[in-house]
mmCIF file of C-alpha atoms in Angstrom:
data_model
loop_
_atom_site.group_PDB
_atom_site.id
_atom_site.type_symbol
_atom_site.label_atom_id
_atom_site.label_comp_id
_atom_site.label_asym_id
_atom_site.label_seq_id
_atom_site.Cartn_x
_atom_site.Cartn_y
_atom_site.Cartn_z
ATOM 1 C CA UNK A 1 0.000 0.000 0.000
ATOM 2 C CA UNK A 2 2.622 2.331 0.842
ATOM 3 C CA UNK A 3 4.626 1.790 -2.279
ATOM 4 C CA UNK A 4 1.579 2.351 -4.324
ATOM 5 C CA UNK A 5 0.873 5.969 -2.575
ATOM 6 C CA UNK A 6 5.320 6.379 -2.789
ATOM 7 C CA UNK A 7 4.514 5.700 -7.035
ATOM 8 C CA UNK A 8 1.290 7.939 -6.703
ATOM 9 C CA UNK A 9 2.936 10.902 -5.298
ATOM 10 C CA UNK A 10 6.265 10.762 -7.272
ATOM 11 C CA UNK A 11 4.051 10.440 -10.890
ATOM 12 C CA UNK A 12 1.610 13.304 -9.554
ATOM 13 C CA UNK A 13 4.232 16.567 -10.525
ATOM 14 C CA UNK A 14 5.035 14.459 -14.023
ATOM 15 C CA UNK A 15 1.490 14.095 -14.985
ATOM 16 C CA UNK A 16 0.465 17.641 -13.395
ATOM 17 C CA UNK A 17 3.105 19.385 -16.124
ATOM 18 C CA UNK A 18 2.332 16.690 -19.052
ATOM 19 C CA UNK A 19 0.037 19.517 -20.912
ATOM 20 C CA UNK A 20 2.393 22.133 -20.897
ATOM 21 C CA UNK A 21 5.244 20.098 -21.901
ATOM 22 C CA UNK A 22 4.133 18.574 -24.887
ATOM 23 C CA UNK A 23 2.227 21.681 -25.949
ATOM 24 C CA UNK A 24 5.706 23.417 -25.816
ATOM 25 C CA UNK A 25 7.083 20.500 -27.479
ATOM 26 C CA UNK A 26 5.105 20.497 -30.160
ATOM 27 C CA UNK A 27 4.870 24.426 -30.987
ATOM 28 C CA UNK A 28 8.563 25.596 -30.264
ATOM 29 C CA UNK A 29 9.848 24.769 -33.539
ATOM 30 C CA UNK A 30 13.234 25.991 -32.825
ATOM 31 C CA UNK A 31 14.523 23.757 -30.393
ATOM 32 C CA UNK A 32 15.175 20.156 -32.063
ATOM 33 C CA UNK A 33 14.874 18.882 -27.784
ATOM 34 C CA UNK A 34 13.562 20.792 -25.736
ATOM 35 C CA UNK A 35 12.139 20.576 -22.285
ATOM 36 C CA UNK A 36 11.397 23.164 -18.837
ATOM 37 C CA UNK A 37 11.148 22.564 -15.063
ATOM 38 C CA UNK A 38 9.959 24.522 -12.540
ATOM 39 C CA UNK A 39 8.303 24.189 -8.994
ATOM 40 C CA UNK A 40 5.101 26.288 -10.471
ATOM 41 C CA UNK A 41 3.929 26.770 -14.030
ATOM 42 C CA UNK A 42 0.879 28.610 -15.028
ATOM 43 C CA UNK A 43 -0.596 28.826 -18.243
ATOM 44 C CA UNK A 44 -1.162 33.211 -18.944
ATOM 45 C CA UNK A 45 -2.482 32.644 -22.363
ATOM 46 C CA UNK A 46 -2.083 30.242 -25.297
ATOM 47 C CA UNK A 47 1.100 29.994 -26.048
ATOM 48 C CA UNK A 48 2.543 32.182 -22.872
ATOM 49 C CA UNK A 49 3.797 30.246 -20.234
ATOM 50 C CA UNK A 50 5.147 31.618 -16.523
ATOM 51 C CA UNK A 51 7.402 29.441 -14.736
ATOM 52 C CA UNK A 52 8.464 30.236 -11.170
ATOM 53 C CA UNK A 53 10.536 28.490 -8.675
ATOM 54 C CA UNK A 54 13.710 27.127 -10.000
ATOM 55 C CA UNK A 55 12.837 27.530 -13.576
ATOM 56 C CA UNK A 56 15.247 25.292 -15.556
ATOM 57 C CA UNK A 57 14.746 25.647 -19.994
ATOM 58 C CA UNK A 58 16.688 23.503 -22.098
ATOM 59 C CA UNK A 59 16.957 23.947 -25.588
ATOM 60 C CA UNK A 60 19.449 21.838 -27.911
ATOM 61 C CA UNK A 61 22.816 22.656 -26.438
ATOM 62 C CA UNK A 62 21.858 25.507 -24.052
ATOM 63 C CA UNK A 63 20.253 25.741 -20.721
ATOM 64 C CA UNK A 64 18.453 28.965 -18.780
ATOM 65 C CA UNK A 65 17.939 28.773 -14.811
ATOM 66 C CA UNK A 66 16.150 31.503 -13.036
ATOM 67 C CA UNK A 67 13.857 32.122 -10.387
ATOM 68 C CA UNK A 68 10.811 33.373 -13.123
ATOM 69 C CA UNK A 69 11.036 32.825 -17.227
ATOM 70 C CA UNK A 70 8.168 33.971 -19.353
ATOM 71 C CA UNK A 71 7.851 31.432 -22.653
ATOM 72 C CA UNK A 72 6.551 32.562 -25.685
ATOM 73 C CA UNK A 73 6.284 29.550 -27.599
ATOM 74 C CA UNK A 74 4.393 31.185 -30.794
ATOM 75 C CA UNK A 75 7.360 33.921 -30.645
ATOM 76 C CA UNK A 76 10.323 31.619 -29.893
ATOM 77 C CA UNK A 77 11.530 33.888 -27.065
ATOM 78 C CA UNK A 78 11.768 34.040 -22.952
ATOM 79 C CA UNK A 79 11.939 36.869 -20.721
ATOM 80 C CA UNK A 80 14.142 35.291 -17.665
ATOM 81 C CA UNK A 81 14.290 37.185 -14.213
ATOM 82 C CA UNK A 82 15.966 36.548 -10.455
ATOM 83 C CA UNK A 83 19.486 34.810 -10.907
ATOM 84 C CA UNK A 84 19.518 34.018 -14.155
ATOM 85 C CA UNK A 85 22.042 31.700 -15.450
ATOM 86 C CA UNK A 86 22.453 30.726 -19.082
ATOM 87 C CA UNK A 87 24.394 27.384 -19.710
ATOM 88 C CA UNK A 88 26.247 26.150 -23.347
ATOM 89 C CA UNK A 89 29.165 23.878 -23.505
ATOM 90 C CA UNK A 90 31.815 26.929 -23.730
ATOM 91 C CA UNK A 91 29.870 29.571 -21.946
ATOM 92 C CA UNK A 92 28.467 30.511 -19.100
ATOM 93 C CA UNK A 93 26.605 33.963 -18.287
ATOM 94 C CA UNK A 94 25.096 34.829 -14.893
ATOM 95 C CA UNK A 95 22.644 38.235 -14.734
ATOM 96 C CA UNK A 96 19.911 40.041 -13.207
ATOM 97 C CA UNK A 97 17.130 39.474 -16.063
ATOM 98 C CA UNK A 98 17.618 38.248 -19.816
ATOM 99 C CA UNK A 99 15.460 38.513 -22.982
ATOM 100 C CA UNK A 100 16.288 36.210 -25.306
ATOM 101 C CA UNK A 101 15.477 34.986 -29.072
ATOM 102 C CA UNK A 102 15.823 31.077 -29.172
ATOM 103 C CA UNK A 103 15.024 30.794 -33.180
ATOM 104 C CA UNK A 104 18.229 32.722 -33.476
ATOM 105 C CA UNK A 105 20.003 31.882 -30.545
ATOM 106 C CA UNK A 106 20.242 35.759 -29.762
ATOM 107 C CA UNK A 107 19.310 37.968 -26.500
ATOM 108 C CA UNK A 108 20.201 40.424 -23.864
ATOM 109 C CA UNK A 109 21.671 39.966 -20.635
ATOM 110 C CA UNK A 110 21.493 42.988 -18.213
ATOM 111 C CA UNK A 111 24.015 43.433 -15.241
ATOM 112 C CA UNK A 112 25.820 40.327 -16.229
ATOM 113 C CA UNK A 113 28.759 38.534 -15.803
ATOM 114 C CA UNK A 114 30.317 35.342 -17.495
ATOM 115 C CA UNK A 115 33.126 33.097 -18.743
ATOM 116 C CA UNK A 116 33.654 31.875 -22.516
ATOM 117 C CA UNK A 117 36.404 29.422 -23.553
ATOM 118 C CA UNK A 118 38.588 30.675 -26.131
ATOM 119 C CA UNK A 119 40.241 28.324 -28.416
ATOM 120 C CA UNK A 120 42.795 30.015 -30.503
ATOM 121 C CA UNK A 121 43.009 29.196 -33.999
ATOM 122 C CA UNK A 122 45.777 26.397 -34.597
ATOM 123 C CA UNK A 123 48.560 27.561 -36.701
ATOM 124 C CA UNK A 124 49.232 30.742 -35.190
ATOM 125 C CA UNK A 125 52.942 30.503 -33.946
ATOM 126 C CA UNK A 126 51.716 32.088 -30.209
ATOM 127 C CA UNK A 127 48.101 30.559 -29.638
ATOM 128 C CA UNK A 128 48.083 28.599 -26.673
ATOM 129 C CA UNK A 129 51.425 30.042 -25.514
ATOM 130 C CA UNK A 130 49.443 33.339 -25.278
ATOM 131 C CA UNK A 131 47.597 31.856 -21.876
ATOM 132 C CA UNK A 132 50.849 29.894 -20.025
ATOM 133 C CA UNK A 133 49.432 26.572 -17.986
ATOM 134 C CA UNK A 134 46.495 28.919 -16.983
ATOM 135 C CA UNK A 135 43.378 27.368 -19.507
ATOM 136 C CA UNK A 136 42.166 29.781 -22.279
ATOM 137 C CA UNK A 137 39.173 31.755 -20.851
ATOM 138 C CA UNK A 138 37.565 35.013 -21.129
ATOM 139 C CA UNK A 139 35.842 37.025 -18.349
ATOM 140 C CA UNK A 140 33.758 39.626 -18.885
ATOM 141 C CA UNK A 141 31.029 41.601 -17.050
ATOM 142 C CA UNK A 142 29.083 44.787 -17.710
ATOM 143 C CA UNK A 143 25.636 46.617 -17.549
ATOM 144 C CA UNK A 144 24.320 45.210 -20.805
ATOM 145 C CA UNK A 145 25.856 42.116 -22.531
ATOM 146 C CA UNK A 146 24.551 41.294 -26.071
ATOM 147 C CA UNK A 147 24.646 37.741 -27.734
ATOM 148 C CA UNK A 148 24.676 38.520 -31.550
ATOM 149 C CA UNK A 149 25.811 35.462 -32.770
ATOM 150 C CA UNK A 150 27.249 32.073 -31.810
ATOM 151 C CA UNK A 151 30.559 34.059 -30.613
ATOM 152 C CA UNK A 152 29.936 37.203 -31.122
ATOM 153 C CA UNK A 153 29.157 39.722 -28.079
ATOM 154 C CA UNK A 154 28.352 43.263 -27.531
ATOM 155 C CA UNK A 155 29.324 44.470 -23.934
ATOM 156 C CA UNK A 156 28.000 47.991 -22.520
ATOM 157 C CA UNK A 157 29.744 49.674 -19.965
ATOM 158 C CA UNK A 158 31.889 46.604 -19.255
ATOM 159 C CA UNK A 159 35.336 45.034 -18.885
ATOM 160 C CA UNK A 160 36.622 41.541 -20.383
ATOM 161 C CA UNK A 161 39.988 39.760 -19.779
ATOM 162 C CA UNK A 162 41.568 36.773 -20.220
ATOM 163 C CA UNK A 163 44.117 36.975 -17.333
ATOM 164 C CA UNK A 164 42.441 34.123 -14.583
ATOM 165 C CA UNK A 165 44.278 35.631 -11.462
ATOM 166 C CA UNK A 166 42.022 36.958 -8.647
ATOM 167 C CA UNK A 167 43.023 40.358 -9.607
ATOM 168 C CA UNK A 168 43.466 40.522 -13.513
ATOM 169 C CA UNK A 169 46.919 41.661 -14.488
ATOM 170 C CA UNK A 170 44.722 43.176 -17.463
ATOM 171 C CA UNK A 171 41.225 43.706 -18.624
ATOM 172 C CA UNK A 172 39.777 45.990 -21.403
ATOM 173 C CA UNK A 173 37.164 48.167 -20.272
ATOM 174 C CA UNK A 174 35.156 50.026 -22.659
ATOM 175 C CA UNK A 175 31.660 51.975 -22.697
ATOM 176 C CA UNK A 176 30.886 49.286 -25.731
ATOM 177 C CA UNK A 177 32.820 46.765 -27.226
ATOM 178 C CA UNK A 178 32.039 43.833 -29.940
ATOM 179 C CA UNK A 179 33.988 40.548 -29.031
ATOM 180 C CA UNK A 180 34.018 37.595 -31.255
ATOM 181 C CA UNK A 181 35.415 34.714 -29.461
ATOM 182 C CA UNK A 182 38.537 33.054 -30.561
ATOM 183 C CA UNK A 183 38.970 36.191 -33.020
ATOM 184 C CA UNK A 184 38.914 39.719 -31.998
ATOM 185 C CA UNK A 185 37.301 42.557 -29.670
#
């Protein structure tokens, strides 16, 4: 009996957010997998979804966390608030609220703050001897940080460096600067 109520109570949540999920599945054409978590979901309209409460979004190879994310499904966008955190293999980028595009992979970040790994192009006579034993990262932060591309980065009011010490030997800071990973700022 008590096993039976233990199976009851653990399917409960999975079957409670079954309608939303496939829904989202099945209109968010621009994630190939795609899934969301969250402690509460509500339903504002058709096809605008509110997620509180550890709000996890994964989309092909990215994820979102936050404490609130808006989903427009019809528009292919969120709208991510409260400790936001936005996951890929080579990046990471934490901030106060995001808007973000994912048909084109694109967004805003506001007050954030983040790590990319840089791998420099093979071939060049100083690429990896450019970072020591230290790996190849870049740090950045600023008011506004704009994804543009797959690498490429807009930062507003912000600094970047690739210098891993507690306090950077270096850093670039700029009132707006365009960085395309593994190329150029």
């Amino acid at each position: 009996m008590y096993s039976r109520l233990f199976r009851i109570l653990l399917l409960t949540p999975a079957l409670l957010s079954m309608p939303v999920a496939a829904a989202a599945q099945d209109n968010l054409a621009s994630c190939r997998g795609w899934e969301r978590l969250a402690v509460h979901t509500e339903q504002i309209r058709e096809g605008h979804f509110r997620l509180r409460e550890k709000a996890e979004i994964t989309c092909d190879t990215f994820k979102f966390f936050a404490d609130h994310v808006d989903v427009y499904i019809d528009e292919d966008r969120i709208e991510a608030s409260g400790n936001v955190l936005f996951t890929t293999p080579d990046t990471r980028i934490s901030a106060s609220r995001v808007e973000f595009n994912l048909k084109t992979k694109t967004g805003t970040f506001y007050d954030a703050t983040g790590s990319s790994k840089v791998k420099p192009q093979i071939g060049t006579p100083t690429a990896m001897s450019m970072f020591g034993t230290q790996e190849a990262d870049m740090h950045f932060w600023g008011e506004k940080l704009e994804k543009l591309g797959e690498k490429k980065y807009r930062l507003t009011n912000g600094s970047f460096t690739t210098c891993l010490q507690p306090t950077p030997r270096w850093e670039f800071t700029s009132g707006s600067v365009t960085i395309n990973v593994d190329r150029y700022a």
